mmCIF file of C-alpha atoms in Angstrom:
data_model
loop_
_atom_site.group_PDB
_atom_site.id
_atom_site.type_symbol
_atom_site.label_atom_id
_atom_site.label_comp_id
_atom_site.label_asym_id
_atom_site.label_seq_id
_atom_site.Cartn_x
_atom_site.Cartn_y
_atom_site.Cartn_z
ATOM 1 C CA MET L 260 -65.745 35.027 59.558
ATOM 2 C CA GLY L 261 -64.285 32.417 62.230
ATOM 3 C CA ASP L 262 -66.207 29.260 61.504
ATOM 4 C CA ASP L 263 -66.298 30.308 57.835
ATOM 5 C CA ALA L 264 -62.530 30.074 57.905
ATOM 6 C CA TRP L 265 -62.064 26.936 59.334
ATOM 7 C CA LEU L 266 -64.489 25.604 56.878
ATOM 8 C CA TRP L 267 -62.583 26.935 54.108
ATOM 9 C CA LEU L 268 -59.556 25.542 55.504
ATOM 10 C CA GLY L 269 -60.967 22.013 55.602
ATOM 11 C CA LEU L 270 -61.680 22.127 51.617
ATOM 12 C CA PHE L 271 -57.651 23.266 51.352
ATOM 13 C CA ILE L 272 -56.587 20.495 53.503
ATOM 14 C CA LEU L 273 -58.377 18.038 51.066
ATOM 15 C CA PHE L 274 -56.870 19.639 48.024
ATOM 16 C CA ALA L 275 -53.421 20.073 49.632
ATOM 17 C CA TYR L 276 -52.890 16.526 51.092
ATOM 18 C CA GLY L 277 -54.051 14.899 47.919
ATOM 19 C CA LEU L 278 -51.336 17.180 46.023
ATOM 20 C CA GLU L 279 -48.888 15.704 48.818
ATOM 21 C CA ALA L 280 -49.954 12.081 48.079
ATOM 22 C CA VAL L 281 -49.096 12.659 44.295
ATOM 23 C CA THR L 282 -45.810 14.624 44.579
ATOM 24 C CA GLY L 283 -44.304 13.998 48.109
ATOM 25 C CA PHE L 284 -44.527 17.405 49.167
ATOM 26 C CA GLY L 285 -46.832 20.512 49.065
ATOM 27 C CA SER L 286 -49.449 19.796 51.657
ATOM 28 C CA THR L 287 -48.526 22.304 54.048
ATOM 29 C CA VAL L 288 -47.207 25.129 52.041
ATOM 30 C CA VAL L 289 -50.488 25.088 49.877
ATOM 31 C CA ALA L 290 -52.957 24.754 52.927
ATOM 32 C CA LEU L 291 -50.808 27.329 54.784
ATOM 33 C CA SER L 292 -50.738 29.650 51.730
ATOM 34 C CA LEU L 293 -54.431 29.245 51.293
ATOM 35 C CA GLY L 294 -55.360 29.311 54.973
ATOM 36 C CA ALA L 295 -53.076 32.269 55.961
ATOM 37 C CA LEU L 296 -55.450 34.567 53.751
ATOM 38 C CA LEU L 297 -58.161 33.924 56.350
ATOM 39 C CA LEU L 298 -56.401 32.971 59.941
ATOM 40 C CA PRO L 299 -53.329 33.851 61.539
ATOM 41 C CA ILE L 300 -50.070 31.394 60.807
ATOM 42 C CA ASP L 301 -49.450 30.597 64.327
ATOM 43 C CA ARG L 302 -53.244 29.275 64.490
ATOM 44 C CA LEU L 303 -52.708 27.258 61.556
ATOM 45 C CA LEU L 304 -49.589 25.440 62.102
ATOM 46 C CA PRO L 305 -50.657 23.252 65.145
ATOM 47 C CA VAL L 306 -53.321 22.048 62.987
ATOM 48 C CA LEU L 307 -51.468 21.441 59.730
ATOM 49 C CA VAL L 308 -48.197 19.935 61.118
ATOM 50 C CA PRO L 309 -49.973 17.036 63.027
ATOM 51 C CA LEU L 310 -52.176 16.337 59.813
ATOM 52 C CA ASN L 311 -48.985 16.172 57.800
ATOM 53 C CA LEU L 312 -47.162 13.749 60.281
ATOM 54 C CA LEU L 313 -50.032 11.339 59.991
ATOM 55 C CA MET L 314 -50.111 11.630 56.393
ATOM 56 C CA SER L 315 -46.247 11.158 56.096
ATOM 57 C CA GLY L 316 -46.037 8.394 58.651
ATOM 58 C CA TYR L 317 -48.371 6.289 56.296
ATOM 59 C CA LEU L 318 -46.138 7.171 53.232
ATOM 60 C CA ALA L 319 -43.106 6.684 54.959
ATOM 61 C CA TRP L 320 -43.656 3.174 56.251
ATOM 62 C CA ARG L 321 -45.310 1.906 52.994
ATOM 63 C CA TYR L 322 -42.734 3.062 50.880
ATOM 64 C CA ARG L 323 -39.824 2.753 53.001
ATOM 65 C CA HIS L 324 -38.378 0.563 50.734
ATOM 66 C CA LEU L 325 -38.024 3.358 48.079
ATOM 67 C CA ALA L 326 -36.274 5.998 50.263
ATOM 68 C CA ASP L 327 -32.561 6.949 49.742
ATOM 69 C CA TRP L 328 -31.579 6.044 53.420
ATOM 70 C CA PRO L 329 -27.898 7.139 53.004
ATOM 71 C CA LEU L 330 -28.624 10.394 51.539
ATOM 72 C CA LEU L 331 -31.339 10.847 54.044
ATOM 73 C CA LEU L 332 -29.358 10.223 57.318
ATOM 74 C CA GLY L 333 -26.076 11.528 56.219
ATOM 75 C CA GLY L 334 -27.220 15.029 53.968
ATOM 76 C CA ILE L 335 -30.866 15.752 54.503
ATOM 77 C CA LEU L 336 -31.911 15.064 57.965
ATOM 78 C CA PRO L 337 -28.720 16.628 59.725
ATOM 79 C CA ALA L 338 -29.199 20.050 58.043
ATOM 80 C CA MET L 339 -32.646 20.320 58.175
ATOM 81 C CA LEU L 340 -32.791 19.443 61.695
ATOM 82 C CA VAL L 341 -30.622 22.266 62.536
ATOM 83 C CA GLY L 342 -32.493 24.650 60.330
ATOM 84 C CA THR L 343 -35.878 23.965 61.692
ATOM 85 C CA LEU L 344 -34.835 24.305 65.421
ATOM 86 C CA LEU L 345 -33.271 27.763 64.756
ATOM 87 C CA GLY L 346 -36.641 28.629 62.767
ATOM 88 C CA TYR L 347 -38.745 27.487 65.581
ATOM 89 C CA ALA L 348 -36.545 29.502 68.131
ATOM 90 C CA LEU L 349 -37.007 32.664 65.923
ATOM 91 C CA LEU L 350 -40.946 32.507 65.522
ATOM 92 C CA PRO L 351 -41.951 34.231 68.701
ATOM 93 C CA TRP L 352 -39.643 37.174 68.021
ATOM 94 C CA LEU L 353 -40.987 37.572 64.576
ATOM 95 C CA ASP L 354 -43.884 39.860 63.883
ATOM 96 C CA GLY L 355 -47.211 38.201 62.690
ATOM 97 C CA ASP L 356 -47.858 40.604 59.780
ATOM 98 C CA ALA L 357 -44.109 40.679 58.658
ATOM 99 C CA LEU L 358 -43.822 36.899 58.980
ATOM 100 C CA LYS L 359 -47.243 36.378 56.586
ATOM 101 C CA ARG L 360 -45.336 39.153 54.245
ATOM 102 C CA GLY L 361 -42.325 37.429 54.166
ATOM 103 C CA PHE L 362 -43.859 33.693 53.441
ATOM 104 C CA GLY L 363 -45.921 35.557 50.747
ATOM 105 C CA VAL L 364 -42.907 36.853 49.059
ATOM 106 C CA LEU L 365 -41.011 33.337 49.452
ATOM 107 C CA ILE L 366 -43.949 31.550 47.915
ATOM 108 C CA LEU L 367 -44.129 33.703 45.261
ATOM 109 C CA TRP L 368 -40.431 33.500 44.456
ATOM 110 C CA PHE L 369 -40.425 29.954 44.527
ATOM 111 C CA ALA L 370 -43.562 29.526 42.227
ATOM 112 C CA LEU L 371 -42.350 31.927 39.562
ATOM 113 C CA ARG L 372 -38.805 30.203 39.709
ATOM 114 C CA GLU L 373 -40.436 26.846 39.196
ATOM 115 C CA LEU L 374 -42.723 28.061 36.406
ATOM 116 C CA TRP L 375 -39.922 29.839 34.419
ATOM 117 C CA ARG L 376 -37.739 26.303 34.782
ATOM 118 C CA GLN L 377 -40.449 24.317 33.588
ATOM 119 C CA ARG L 378 -40.957 26.606 30.477
ATOM 120 C CA ARG L 379 -37.359 26.961 29.850
ATOM 121 C CA GLU L 380 -36.829 23.065 30.294
ATOM 122 C CA ARG L 381 -33.242 23.728 31.071
ATOM 123 C CA PRO L 382 -31.481 21.264 33.395
ATOM 124 C CA ARG L 383 -29.496 22.649 36.347
ATOM 125 C CA GLY L 384 -25.878 22.501 36.147
ATOM 126 C CA ARG L 385 -23.692 20.843 38.868
ATOM 127 C CA THR L 386 -24.135 22.349 42.423
ATOM 128 C CA PRO L 387 -21.183 22.199 44.863
ATOM 129 C CA LEU L 388 -21.824 20.137 47.887
ATOM 130 C CA TRP L 389 -21.478 22.924 50.097
ATOM 131 C CA MET L 390 -24.224 24.854 48.392
ATOM 132 C CA THR L 391 -26.600 22.008 48.441
ATOM 133 C CA ARG L 392 -26.144 21.536 52.402
ATOM 134 C CA LEU L 393 -26.591 25.245 52.290
ATOM 135 C CA GLN L 394 -29.707 25.084 50.652
ATOM 136 C CA ILE L 395 -31.092 22.069 52.680
ATOM 137 C CA GLY L 396 -30.474 24.159 55.946
ATOM 138 C CA ALA L 397 -32.550 27.091 54.470
ATOM 139 C CA GLY L 398 -35.347 24.577 53.856
ATOM 140 C CA GLY L 399 -34.995 23.573 57.652
ATOM 141 C CA LEU L 400 -35.133 27.275 58.601
ATOM 142 C CA CYS L 401 -38.343 27.782 56.493
ATOM 143 C CA HIS L 402 -39.612 24.532 57.905
ATOM 144 C CA GLY L 403 -39.183 25.738 61.690
ATOM 145 C CA LEU L 404 -41.080 29.153 60.713
ATOM 146 C CA PHE L 405 -43.899 27.883 58.384
ATOM 147 C CA ALA L 406 -43.398 23.962 58.521
ATOM 148 C CA SER L 407 -42.985 24.521 54.691
ATOM 149 C CA GLY L 408 -39.459 23.568 53.775
ATOM 150 C CA GLY L 409 -40.355 21.256 50.938
ATOM 151 C CA PRO L 410 -40.015 23.871 48.109
ATOM 152 C CA LEU L 411 -36.347 24.771 49.061
ATOM 153 C CA LEU L 412 -35.544 21.297 49.845
ATOM 154 C CA VAL L 413 -36.768 19.968 46.393
ATOM 155 C CA TYR L 414 -34.926 22.757 44.844
ATOM 156 C CA ALA L 415 -31.657 21.414 46.618
ATOM 157 C CA LEU L 416 -32.362 17.686 45.413
ATOM 158 C CA ALA L 417 -33.038 18.523 41.844
ATOM 159 C CA ALA L 418 -29.512 17.883 41.110
ATOM 160 C CA THR L 419 -29.884 14.457 42.594
ATOM 161 C CA PRO L 420 -30.400 11.264 40.425
ATOM 162 C CA LEU L 421 -33.944 10.390 42.595
ATOM 163 C CA GLY L 422 -36.784 9.590 40.378
ATOM 164 C CA LYS L 423 -40.402 10.594 41.372
ATOM 165 C CA ALA L 424 -41.072 7.642 43.582
ATOM 166 C CA ARG L 425 -37.729 7.700 45.481
ATOM 167 C CA LEU L 426 -38.192 11.272 45.967
ATOM 168 C CA ARG L 427 -41.544 10.966 47.351
ATOM 169 C CA ALA L 428 -40.693 8.215 49.783
ATOM 170 C CA THR L 429 -37.530 10.055 50.723
ATOM 171 C CA LEU L 430 -39.383 13.364 51.470
ATOM 172 C CA ALA L 431 -42.139 11.512 53.406
ATOM 173 C CA CYS L 432 -39.390 10.119 55.885
ATOM 174 C CA VAL L 433 -38.047 13.958 56.252
ATOM 175 C CA TRP L 434 -41.531 15.326 57.072
ATOM 176 C CA LEU L 435 -42.236 12.307 59.418
ATOM 177 C CA ALA L 436 -39.080 13.241 61.565
ATOM 178 C CA LEU L 437 -39.405 17.139 61.422
ATOM 179 C CA ASN L 438 -43.020 17.282 62.040
ATOM 180 C CA GLY L 439 -42.684 14.829 64.538
ATOM 181 C CA LEU L 440 -40.607 17.125 66.438
ATOM 182 C CA LEU L 441 -42.708 20.248 65.541
ATOM 183 C CA SER L 442 -45.588 18.556 66.981
ATOM 184 C CA LEU L 443 -43.681 17.640 70.100
ATOM 185 C CA ALA L 444 -42.590 21.231 70.521
ATOM 186 C CA PHE L 445 -46.220 22.478 70.046
ATOM 187 C CA LEU L 446 -47.620 20.156 72.855
ATOM 188 C CA VAL L 447 -44.852 21.417 75.094
ATOM 189 C CA ASP L 448 -45.469 25.156 74.260
ATOM 190 C CA GLY L 449 -49.362 24.528 74.708
ATOM 191 C CA ARG L 450 -50.540 25.474 71.094
ATOM 192 C CA LEU L 451 -51.389 21.649 70.170
ATOM 193 C CA VAL L 452 -54.145 20.546 72.882
ATOM 194 C CA PRO L 453 -56.607 23.575 71.860
ATOM 195 C CA ALA L 454 -55.941 22.418 68.073
ATOM 196 C CA LEU L 455 -57.127 18.965 68.794
ATOM 197 C CA PRO L 456 -61.259 19.444 68.035
ATOM 198 C CA HIS L 457 -60.024 20.917 64.856
ATOM 199 C CA LEU L 458 -57.528 18.144 64.036
ATOM 200 C CA ALA L 459 -60.160 15.652 64.902
ATOM 201 C CA LEU L 460 -62.548 17.199 62.399
ATOM 202 C CA TYR L 461 -60.062 17.110 59.334
ATOM 203 C CA LEU L 462 -58.951 13.521 59.644
ATOM 204 C CA PRO L 463 -61.643 12.388 57.208
ATOM 205 C CA LEU L 464 -60.575 15.015 54.762
ATOM 206 C CA LEU L 465 -56.694 13.782 55.211
ATOM 207 C CA ALA L 466 -57.848 10.211 54.558
ATOM 208 C CA ILE L 467 -59.983 11.139 51.108
ATOM 209 C CA GLY L 468 -57.050 13.010 50.104
ATOM 210 C CA VAL L 469 -54.388 10.659 50.454
ATOM 211 C CA VAL L 470 -56.538 8.084 48.765
ATOM 212 C CA ALA L 471 -57.312 10.295 45.914
ATOM 213 C CA GLY L 472 -53.663 11.441 45.479
ATOM 214 C CA GLU L 473 -52.406 7.819 45.871
ATOM 215 C CA TRP L 474 -54.686 6.935 42.697
ATOM 216 C CA LEU L 475 -53.911 9.908 40.731
ATOM 217 C CA HIS L 476 -50.157 9.309 41.483
ATOM 218 C CA HIS L 477 -49.963 6.261 39.510
ATOM 219 C CA ARG L 478 -52.139 7.775 36.729
ATOM 220 C CA VAL L 479 -51.315 11.409 36.046
ATOM 221 C CA ALA L 480 -48.223 12.888 34.715
ATOM 222 C CA GLU L 481 -46.875 15.101 37.646
ATOM 223 C CA ARG L 482 -45.861 17.805 35.454
ATOM 224 C CA TYR L 483 -49.531 18.998 35.233
ATOM 225 C CA PHE L 484 -49.906 19.186 38.849
ATOM 226 C CA ARG L 485 -46.873 21.140 39.405
ATOM 227 C CA THR L 486 -47.970 23.677 36.856
ATOM 228 C CA ALA L 487 -51.354 24.018 38.178
ATOM 229 C CA ILE L 488 -50.100 24.203 41.951
ATOM 230 C CA HIS L 489 -47.391 26.723 41.041
ATOM 231 C CA LEU L 490 -50.162 29.260 39.429
ATOM 232 C CA LEU L 491 -52.090 28.713 42.424
ATOM 233 C CA LEU L 492 -49.177 29.604 44.960
ATOM 234 C CA CYS L 493 -48.414 32.696 42.676
ATOM 235 C CA LEU L 494 -51.603 34.015 43.254
ATOM 236 C CA CYS L 495 -51.467 33.024 47.113
ATOM 237 C CA GLY L 496 -47.709 34.544 47.567
ATOM 238 C CA ALA L 497 -49.015 38.062 45.758
ATOM 239 C CA LEU L 498 -52.336 38.064 48.055
ATOM 240 C CA LEU L 499 -50.100 37.224 51.174
ATOM 241 C CA ALA L 500 -47.488 39.871 50.635
ATOM 242 C CA TRP L 501 -49.760 42.696 49.420
ATOM 243 C CA ARG L 502 -52.422 42.058 52.058
ATOM 244 C CA ALA L 503 -50.695 41.322 55.057
#
């Protein structure tokens, strides 16, 4: 099963990183949700995080002029950084099966909430600043644990006036900073070097996914992608929560 699992992960990566090139988030949470059905989370993260770092670096540099730098530097990065460091520090103390089950419940909750919101098409009311910062910090905590803080961060930013293109550019800068930090941590704790052979194999898939996602980003309504992804995440979350 080991070799087959890594082969399947390559297909998940191709799909997931194409998705992030369209929306600005989702590559790690989708690849991790699918990959965790076959492999332990702690073996997946040292592969998925550096891959995301490469893609985020490309998107952040290419669309840096669209990023909301005051919001990024003054609101998002400080709270996300604190949460990410806390999540990374807690990771060794958590049981693997419990971690996978908790991740499944979190993904299932997020996906169901987003599907319900899309169906009702009700705009969110004004969120207090302290609540927004708390939500961003929770996204950082989730990122430290699973490298998947995107869903919570996007929820926290839903009340901001960022359009699709500016949101994608701003998120790319967030993931570049945080995944650079996590990749450095994986190098220090010894988990990055054993993952390098898999990283090298998946790089062409990453490139294909980014090119396909960039093409789709300008041609297909994002709403359809999000609906399909949330349905897929519902299935992954349920499987992780009840099979862990």
